[in-house]
Short mmCIF file of C-alpha atoms and ligand atoms in Angstrom, two decimals:
data_model
loop_
_atom_site.label_atom_id
_atom_site.label_comp_id
_atom_site.label_asym_id
_atom_site.label_seq_id
_atom_site.Cartn_x
_atom_site.Cartn_y
_atom_site.Cartn_z
CA MET K 3 -22.80 -55.70 -33.44
CA SER K 4 -24.98 -54.34 -30.61
CA MET K 5 -27.15 -51.31 -31.38
CA GLN K 6 -25.71 -48.99 -28.75
CA GLY K 7 -25.48 -46.13 -31.23
CA SER K 8 -28.71 -44.22 -30.81
CA SER K 9 -29.98 -42.38 -33.86
CA SER K 10 -29.73 -39.11 -31.94
CA LEU K 11 -25.96 -39.42 -31.80
CA ARG K 12 -23.90 -37.02 -33.82
CA VAL K 13 -20.25 -37.70 -34.53
CA CYS K 14 -17.44 -36.04 -36.46
CA VAL K 15 -15.25 -37.92 -38.97
CA THR K 16 -12.07 -36.16 -40.12
CA GLY K 17 -10.82 -37.30 -43.52
CA GLY K 18 -14.34 -38.37 -44.47
CA SER K 19 -13.62 -38.23 -48.19
CA GLY K 20 -10.77 -40.76 -48.00
CA PHE K 21 -10.59 -44.49 -48.65
CA ILE K 22 -11.35 -45.55 -45.07
CA GLY K 23 -13.40 -42.43 -44.24
CA SER K 24 -15.92 -43.06 -47.02
CA TRP K 25 -16.67 -46.59 -45.78
CA LEU K 26 -16.90 -45.32 -42.21
CA LEU K 27 -19.45 -42.69 -43.28
CA ARG K 28 -21.47 -45.31 -45.14
CA PHE K 29 -21.64 -47.59 -42.08
CA LEU K 30 -22.31 -44.74 -39.62
CA LEU K 31 -25.20 -43.45 -41.73
CA GLN K 32 -26.54 -47.00 -42.05
CA ARG K 33 -26.50 -47.26 -38.24
CA GLY K 34 -28.53 -44.11 -37.85
CA TYR K 35 -25.78 -41.67 -36.86
CA SER K 36 -25.71 -38.03 -37.90
CA VAL K 37 -22.25 -37.16 -39.16
CA HIS K 38 -20.07 -34.07 -39.55
CA ALA K 39 -17.47 -35.15 -42.12
CA THR K 40 -14.44 -33.10 -43.07
CA VAL K 41 -13.00 -32.77 -46.56
CA LYS K 42 -10.03 -30.70 -47.70
CA ASN K 43 -11.84 -28.88 -50.49
CA LEU K 44 -15.63 -28.54 -50.57
CA LYS K 45 -15.48 -27.39 -54.20
CA ASP K 46 -13.80 -30.62 -55.33
CA GLU K 47 -16.55 -33.01 -56.46
CA GLY K 48 -14.03 -35.85 -56.31
CA GLU K 49 -14.19 -35.45 -52.53
CA THR K 50 -17.86 -34.74 -52.05
CA LYS K 51 -20.05 -36.37 -54.69
CA HIS K 52 -19.64 -40.00 -53.56
CA LEU K 53 -20.40 -38.92 -49.99
CA GLU K 54 -23.52 -36.96 -50.90
CA ALA K 55 -24.78 -40.06 -52.74
CA LEU K 56 -24.63 -42.27 -49.62
CA ASP K 57 -27.94 -43.52 -48.17
CA GLY K 58 -29.01 -41.14 -45.40
CA ALA K 59 -26.61 -38.39 -46.50
CA ALA K 60 -29.34 -35.97 -47.57
CA SER K 61 -30.72 -35.68 -44.04
CA ARG K 62 -27.85 -36.73 -41.74
CA LEU K 63 -24.52 -35.81 -43.34
CA TRP K 64 -22.87 -32.38 -43.12
CA LEU K 65 -19.63 -31.68 -44.94
CA PHE K 66 -17.06 -29.25 -43.52
CA GLU K 67 -13.99 -27.87 -45.23
CA MET K 68 -11.11 -28.50 -42.86
CA ASP K 69 -7.37 -27.93 -42.82
CA LEU K 70 -5.51 -29.85 -40.12
CA LEU K 71 -3.34 -26.82 -39.41
CA ASP K 72 -6.30 -24.46 -39.03
CA PRO K 73 -7.84 -24.96 -35.55
CA THR K 74 -10.88 -22.80 -36.38
CA SER K 75 -11.86 -25.04 -39.29
CA ILE K 76 -11.51 -28.08 -37.00
CA LEU K 77 -13.60 -26.53 -34.22
CA ALA K 78 -16.44 -25.83 -36.65
CA ALA K 79 -16.59 -29.52 -37.63
CA VAL K 80 -16.24 -30.95 -34.12
CA ASN K 81 -18.66 -28.56 -32.41
CA GLY K 82 -21.94 -30.20 -31.42
CA THR K 83 -20.72 -33.79 -31.78
CA ALA K 84 -20.53 -36.49 -29.11
CA GLY K 85 -17.56 -38.33 -30.58
CA VAL K 86 -14.72 -37.84 -33.05
CA PHE K 87 -13.15 -40.31 -35.45
CA HIS K 88 -9.80 -38.81 -36.44
CA LEU K 89 -8.65 -40.24 -39.78
CA ALA K 90 -7.32 -37.22 -41.67
CA SER K 91 -3.57 -37.48 -42.16
CA PRO K 92 -1.50 -37.38 -45.32
CA LEU K 93 -0.66 -40.85 -46.65
CA ILE K 94 2.38 -40.19 -48.82
CA LEU K 95 4.97 -42.93 -49.15
CA ASP K 96 7.38 -41.38 -51.65
CA GLY K 97 8.17 -38.29 -53.74
CA LEU K 98 8.28 -35.97 -50.72
CA GLN K 99 10.02 -32.60 -51.08
CA ASP K 100 9.59 -31.44 -47.49
CA PRO K 101 8.64 -34.23 -45.03
CA GLU K 102 8.17 -31.80 -42.15
CA LYS K 103 5.67 -29.67 -44.01
CA GLU K 104 3.96 -32.33 -46.11
CA LEU K 105 3.70 -35.11 -43.52
CA LEU K 106 4.91 -34.47 -40.00
CA ASP K 107 3.16 -31.15 -39.31
CA PRO K 108 -0.32 -32.16 -40.53
CA ALA K 109 -0.04 -35.56 -38.82
CA VAL K 110 1.31 -34.45 -35.44
CA LYS K 111 0.13 -30.84 -35.07
CA GLY K 112 -3.10 -31.78 -36.87
CA THR K 113 -3.83 -34.61 -34.43
CA LEU K 114 -3.20 -32.31 -31.48
CA ASN K 115 -5.46 -29.65 -33.02
CA VAL K 116 -8.24 -32.23 -33.39
CA LEU K 117 -7.82 -33.45 -29.81
CA ARG K 118 -7.79 -29.87 -28.50
CA ALA K 119 -11.02 -29.17 -30.38
CA ALA K 120 -12.54 -32.37 -28.96
CA LYS K 121 -11.57 -31.32 -25.43
CA GLU K 122 -12.88 -27.79 -25.94
CA CYS K 123 -16.21 -29.04 -27.29
CA GLY K 124 -16.65 -31.59 -24.50
CA VAL K 125 -16.54 -34.59 -26.85
CA GLY K 126 -17.01 -37.86 -24.97
CA ARG K 127 -14.71 -40.18 -26.91
CA VAL K 128 -12.09 -39.92 -29.67
CA VAL K 129 -11.15 -42.84 -31.92
CA LEU K 130 -7.79 -42.24 -33.57
CA VAL K 131 -6.60 -44.08 -36.68
CA SER K 132 -2.92 -44.73 -36.17
CA SER K 133 -1.17 -47.54 -38.06
CA GLN K 134 0.94 -50.65 -37.82
CA ALA K 135 3.57 -48.17 -39.02
CA ALA K 136 3.65 -46.91 -35.41
CA MET K 137 4.57 -50.43 -34.22
CA ILE K 138 7.43 -51.49 -36.50
CA PRO K 139 10.42 -51.56 -36.98
CA ASN K 140 11.26 -52.27 -33.35
CA PRO K 141 14.73 -53.80 -32.93
CA ASP K 142 14.01 -54.45 -29.23
CA TRP K 143 11.05 -56.72 -29.97
CA PRO K 144 11.64 -60.40 -28.99
CA VAL K 145 12.56 -62.51 -32.04
CA ASP K 146 10.07 -65.30 -31.32
CA VAL K 147 6.97 -63.21 -30.51
CA ALA K 148 4.43 -61.96 -33.07
CA VAL K 149 4.07 -58.18 -33.02
CA ASN K 150 1.31 -56.94 -30.77
CA GLU K 151 0.01 -53.73 -29.22
CA ASP K 152 3.02 -53.47 -26.90
CA SER K 153 5.39 -52.77 -29.77
CA TRP K 154 6.34 -49.20 -30.70
CA ALA K 155 8.32 -48.25 -33.80
CA ASP K 156 11.82 -46.99 -32.98
CA VAL K 157 11.75 -43.25 -33.70
CA ASP K 158 15.53 -42.90 -34.19
CA LEU K 159 15.55 -45.82 -36.60
CA LEU K 160 12.63 -44.36 -38.57
CA LYS K 161 14.54 -41.09 -38.92
CA LYS K 162 17.71 -42.93 -39.97
CA LEU K 163 15.77 -44.92 -42.58
CA GLN K 164 13.91 -41.76 -43.65
CA LEU K 165 10.56 -43.55 -43.25
CA TRP K 166 8.71 -40.25 -42.93
CA TYR K 167 5.14 -41.60 -43.16
CA CYS K 168 5.89 -44.13 -40.40
CA LEU K 169 7.52 -41.39 -38.36
CA SER K 170 4.47 -39.15 -38.82
CA LYS K 171 2.11 -41.88 -37.57
CA THR K 172 4.36 -42.83 -34.64
CA LEU K 173 4.86 -39.26 -33.43
CA ALA K 174 1.16 -38.44 -33.92
CA GLU K 175 0.05 -41.44 -31.87
CA LYS K 176 2.56 -40.73 -29.11
CA ALA K 177 1.45 -37.10 -28.96
CA ALA K 178 -2.19 -38.18 -28.82
CA TRP K 179 -1.66 -40.51 -25.85
CA GLU K 180 0.28 -37.83 -24.01
CA PHE K 181 -2.42 -35.21 -24.62
CA ALA K 182 -5.26 -37.56 -23.65
CA SER K 183 -3.66 -38.59 -20.40
CA LYS K 184 -2.76 -35.02 -19.45
CA GLU K 185 -6.15 -33.57 -20.36
CA GLY K 186 -8.31 -36.52 -19.27
CA LEU K 187 -9.72 -37.10 -22.76
CA GLU K 188 -11.18 -40.53 -23.58
CA LEU K 189 -9.04 -41.88 -26.44
CA VAL K 190 -8.92 -45.25 -28.15
CA VAL K 191 -6.60 -46.16 -31.03
CA ILE K 192 -6.67 -48.53 -33.99
CA ASN K 193 -3.48 -49.65 -35.77
CA PRO K 194 -4.41 -51.11 -39.16
CA GLY K 195 -2.03 -52.87 -41.52
CA MET K 196 -2.06 -52.23 -45.27
CA VAL K 197 -5.69 -51.41 -46.01
CA LEU K 198 -7.19 -52.87 -49.21
CA GLY K 199 -10.69 -53.55 -50.50
CA PRO K 200 -13.40 -51.89 -52.58
CA ILE K 201 -12.88 -48.21 -53.37
CA LEU K 202 -15.77 -45.79 -52.79
CA PRO K 203 -14.06 -42.48 -53.77
CA PRO K 204 -13.46 -41.88 -57.49
CA PHE K 205 -9.72 -42.56 -57.18
CA ALA K 206 -7.64 -45.32 -55.61
CA GLY K 207 -5.64 -44.30 -52.54
CA ALA K 208 -1.96 -45.00 -51.77
CA SER K 209 -2.36 -48.47 -50.25
CA VAL K 210 -4.57 -49.84 -53.03
CA LYS K 211 -2.15 -48.37 -55.58
CA ILE K 212 0.59 -50.58 -54.14
CA LEU K 213 -1.47 -53.65 -55.09
CA LEU K 214 -2.28 -52.11 -58.47
CA HIS K 215 1.39 -51.46 -59.24
CA LEU K 216 2.39 -54.95 -58.09
CA LEU K 217 -0.06 -56.35 -60.64
CA GLN K 218 1.59 -54.13 -63.25
CA GLY K 219 5.04 -55.56 -62.47
CA ALA K 220 6.43 -52.97 -60.01
CA GLN K 221 8.50 -53.90 -56.99
CA PHE K 222 8.44 -52.24 -53.57
CA ASP K 223 10.77 -52.16 -50.60
CA MET K 224 8.27 -52.89 -47.84
CA ASP K 225 10.73 -54.54 -45.44
CA ASN K 226 10.11 -52.04 -42.65
CA LEU K 227 6.53 -51.21 -43.58
CA TYR K 228 4.57 -54.41 -44.06
CA ILE K 229 3.36 -57.07 -41.66
CA GLY K 230 -0.13 -57.74 -43.04
CA SER K 231 -3.29 -56.48 -44.73
CA VAL K 232 -6.86 -55.77 -43.76
CA ASP K 233 -10.14 -55.05 -45.56
CA VAL K 234 -11.25 -51.41 -45.52
CA ARG K 235 -14.76 -52.51 -44.51
CA ASP K 236 -13.33 -54.36 -41.50
CA VAL K 237 -11.39 -51.25 -40.45
CA ALA K 238 -14.54 -49.12 -40.68
CA GLN K 239 -16.55 -51.66 -38.66
CA ALA K 240 -13.74 -51.86 -36.11
CA LEU K 241 -13.82 -48.06 -35.70
CA ILE K 242 -17.52 -48.19 -34.86
CA LEU K 243 -16.98 -51.07 -32.43
CA LEU K 244 -14.26 -49.06 -30.70
CA TYR K 245 -16.48 -46.01 -30.49
CA GLU K 246 -19.51 -47.85 -29.14
CA ASN K 247 -17.71 -50.12 -26.67
CA ARG K 248 -16.61 -47.62 -24.06
CA LEU K 249 -14.68 -50.32 -22.23
CA ALA K 250 -12.35 -50.83 -25.21
CA GLN K 251 -9.06 -49.23 -24.25
CA GLY K 252 -5.59 -48.65 -25.61
CA ARG K 253 -4.20 -49.63 -29.01
CA HIS K 254 -5.79 -52.19 -31.35
CA LEU K 255 -3.75 -54.00 -33.97
CA CYS K 256 -6.03 -54.47 -36.99
CA LEU K 257 -4.79 -57.18 -39.36
CA GLU K 258 -6.28 -60.29 -40.88
CA ARG K 259 -2.97 -62.11 -40.27
CA ILE K 260 0.67 -61.29 -39.68
CA GLU K 261 2.73 -62.29 -42.70
CA ARG K 262 5.86 -61.21 -44.55
CA TRP K 263 5.94 -59.14 -47.73
CA ILE K 264 7.27 -62.19 -49.63
CA ASP K 265 4.09 -64.10 -48.59
CA PHE K 266 1.76 -61.35 -49.76
CA VAL K 267 3.38 -60.95 -53.17
CA ALA K 268 3.49 -64.75 -53.66
CA LYS K 269 -0.24 -64.99 -52.89
CA LEU K 270 -1.01 -62.22 -55.40
CA ALA K 271 1.12 -63.93 -58.09
CA GLU K 272 -0.62 -67.23 -57.41
CA LEU K 273 -4.11 -65.71 -57.63
CA TYR K 274 -3.35 -63.65 -60.76
CA PRO K 275 -0.98 -65.55 -63.07
CA GLU K 276 -2.28 -63.43 -65.98
CA PHE K 277 -0.59 -60.33 -64.48
CA PRO K 278 3.20 -59.78 -64.50
CA VAL K 279 3.62 -59.87 -60.70
CA LYS K 280 7.32 -60.04 -59.76
CA ARG K 281 7.76 -62.36 -56.79
CA VAL K 282 10.11 -61.25 -54.00
CA GLU K 283 13.30 -63.25 -54.36
CA GLU K 284 14.90 -62.68 -50.99
CA ASP K 285 13.00 -62.70 -47.70
CA LYS K 286 14.35 -59.70 -45.81
CA GLN K 287 11.86 -59.94 -42.94
CA PRO K 288 13.12 -62.82 -40.78
CA TRP K 289 12.06 -60.74 -37.76
CA VAL K 290 8.37 -60.97 -38.71
CA VAL K 291 6.81 -63.83 -36.75
CA ARG K 292 3.84 -65.02 -38.80
CA ALA K 293 0.52 -65.32 -36.94
CA GLU K 294 -3.09 -66.23 -37.78
CA SER K 295 -5.79 -63.95 -36.28
CA PRO K 296 -3.40 -61.62 -34.41
CA SER K 297 -5.98 -58.88 -33.72
CA LYS K 298 -7.33 -60.56 -30.63
CA LYS K 299 -8.67 -57.40 -28.98
CA LEU K 300 -10.86 -56.59 -32.00
CA ILE K 301 -11.98 -60.20 -32.42
CA GLU K 302 -13.07 -60.19 -28.77
CA LEU K 303 -15.14 -57.08 -29.50
CA GLY K 304 -16.95 -59.07 -32.22
CA LEU K 305 -15.05 -58.17 -35.40
CA HIS K 306 -14.87 -60.81 -38.15
CA PHE K 307 -11.94 -60.33 -40.51
CA THR K 308 -12.36 -60.80 -44.26
CA PRO K 309 -10.04 -63.65 -45.40
CA LEU K 310 -6.96 -62.42 -47.28
CA GLU K 311 -7.85 -64.14 -50.55
CA LYS K 312 -11.28 -62.51 -50.69
CA LEU K 313 -9.78 -59.17 -49.72
CA ILE K 314 -7.32 -59.33 -52.62
CA LYS K 315 -9.99 -60.45 -55.08
CA ASP K 316 -12.42 -57.71 -54.02
CA THR K 317 -9.67 -55.10 -54.41
CA VAL K 318 -8.82 -56.32 -57.91
CA GLU K 319 -12.51 -56.33 -58.92
CA SER K 320 -12.84 -52.77 -57.66
CA LEU K 321 -9.72 -51.68 -59.57
CA LYS K 322 -11.22 -53.25 -62.70
CA SER K 323 -14.58 -51.56 -62.22
CA LYS K 324 -12.83 -48.19 -61.81
CA GLY K 325 -10.91 -48.76 -65.05
CA TYR K 326 -7.46 -49.10 -63.43
CA LEU K 327 -7.12 -52.71 -64.69
CA LYS K 328 -8.53 -54.66 -67.61
N1 NAP O 14 -4.59 -47.02 -46.24
C1 NAP O 14 -3.80 -47.68 -45.40
O1 NAP O 14 -3.17 -48.69 -45.76
C2 NAP O 14 -3.69 -47.23 -43.97
C3 NAP O 14 -3.11 -48.11 -43.04
C4 NAP O 14 -3.01 -47.71 -41.72
C5 NAP O 14 -3.47 -46.47 -41.32
N2 NAP O 14 -4.00 -45.63 -42.25
C6 NAP O 14 -4.46 -44.31 -41.78
O2 NAP O 14 -5.85 -44.21 -42.02
C7 NAP O 14 -6.21 -42.84 -42.23
C8 NAP O 14 -7.00 -42.70 -43.51
O3 NAP O 14 -6.21 -43.24 -44.55
P1 NAP O 14 -6.81 -43.58 -46.00
O4 NAP O 14 -6.18 -44.82 -46.48
O5 NAP O 14 -8.29 -43.48 -45.98
O6 NAP O 14 -6.13 -42.40 -46.81
P2 NAP O 14 -6.76 -41.27 -47.75
O7 NAP O 14 -7.75 -41.87 -48.66
O8 NAP O 14 -5.59 -40.53 -48.31
O9 NAP O 14 -7.52 -40.37 -46.70
C9 NAP O 14 -6.86 -39.41 -45.93
C10 NAP O 14 -7.83 -38.30 -45.64
O10 NAP O 14 -7.17 -37.26 -44.91
C11 NAP O 14 -7.40 -36.01 -45.53
N3 NAP O 14 -6.28 -35.11 -45.29
C12 NAP O 14 -4.97 -35.32 -45.58
N4 NAP O 14 -4.24 -34.24 -45.26
C13 NAP O 14 -5.10 -33.33 -44.76
C14 NAP O 14 -4.95 -32.00 -44.28
N5 NAP O 14 -3.76 -31.39 -44.26
N6 NAP O 14 -6.06 -31.34 -43.86
C15 NAP O 14 -7.26 -31.94 -43.90
N7 NAP O 14 -7.47 -33.19 -44.35
C16 NAP O 14 -6.40 -33.88 -44.79
C17 NAP O 14 -7.52 -36.37 -47.00
O11 NAP O 14 -8.15 -35.33 -47.72
P3 NAP O 14 -7.93 -35.28 -49.32
O12 NAP O 14 -8.63 -36.50 -49.86
O13 NAP O 14 -8.56 -34.03 -49.73
O14 NAP O 14 -6.45 -35.30 -49.53
C18 NAP O 14 -8.36 -37.63 -46.92
O15 NAP O 14 -9.72 -37.37 -46.75
C19 NAP O 14 -4.88 -42.05 -42.22
O16 NAP O 14 -4.70 -41.54 -40.93
C20 NAP O 14 -3.85 -43.14 -42.52
O17 NAP O 14 -2.57 -42.81 -41.99
C21 NAP O 14 -4.14 -45.98 -43.56
#
């Protein structure tokens, strides 16, 4: 990676306490950045302690309490920074009481609030974490072509299937592009698959818990959600590449490979015969065209993806070290 990030640069990371945010903070501090990171509750040590312990945090990390629906709290965090990494968004896949309030509002209105703050503060570049969930399911996609950045999830279908998280990411990304083009804000987007890998915060997040529960014998309907996985460290490195390479434009699929859910669960069962992993019996994703190294735009920027097997093993080791697995 080229050293374009000068140590005088100050950036804001929303959702800094999260699974991806914590790795991003670690790498940014390592590269000499000063960082304003947002957390939901400054009094919650579960959000702050692992960040304050990062190398460089004592002199170059500032934590801000931020609520995505409170523009003033966002402005305070963004003010004085040259770039914004917008990660904060609720990642809830089930058990929702009120999707509008719990997911859609913070994702869509929250993203717009962050972009407005960036515009108001004269921020030079915003890197938005969207998702592969904003790309699939797309019934209009050609049957023989692997999914790429041109694919958008079908909003009506997401509503019909009640895939609220996917809807929140799709609507948030669409709103972001519209705002950026109208207001002339420099925006670049990353669309990661299921993010796994070592956990820095005290608790495992939603995506790692899927792997954990698979190892414990649970089954998931991921037919409209899954097309591949990626290491959290690769996502964090990709975010920095996208920030530093001003010529990088548009959306960026971020996956080690495109595969079906049946493939992923079979690989996990093969690697961990000692766990009661239930293989998927029926492949319900004939529309997923498998592909090696599909994230061509990120590879061209210099990103090296962690191989799937290592990614799974590192996640399991991390779950063991945190006491989730024996
Ligand atoms: N993990 C994946 O598989 C995956 C895949 C593709 C895209 N993404 C996207 O990547 C981003 C980060 O995800 P992650 O896996 O790191 O999840 P995470 O660990 O749950 O992190 C989400 C962060 O957003 C913050 N947040 C949520 N709602 C907020 C609100 N209303 N106001 C302020 N902050 C709020 C959370 O704060 P608290 O910790 O206090 O709740 C947390 O710091 C999200 O945008 C997610 O959609 C994740």
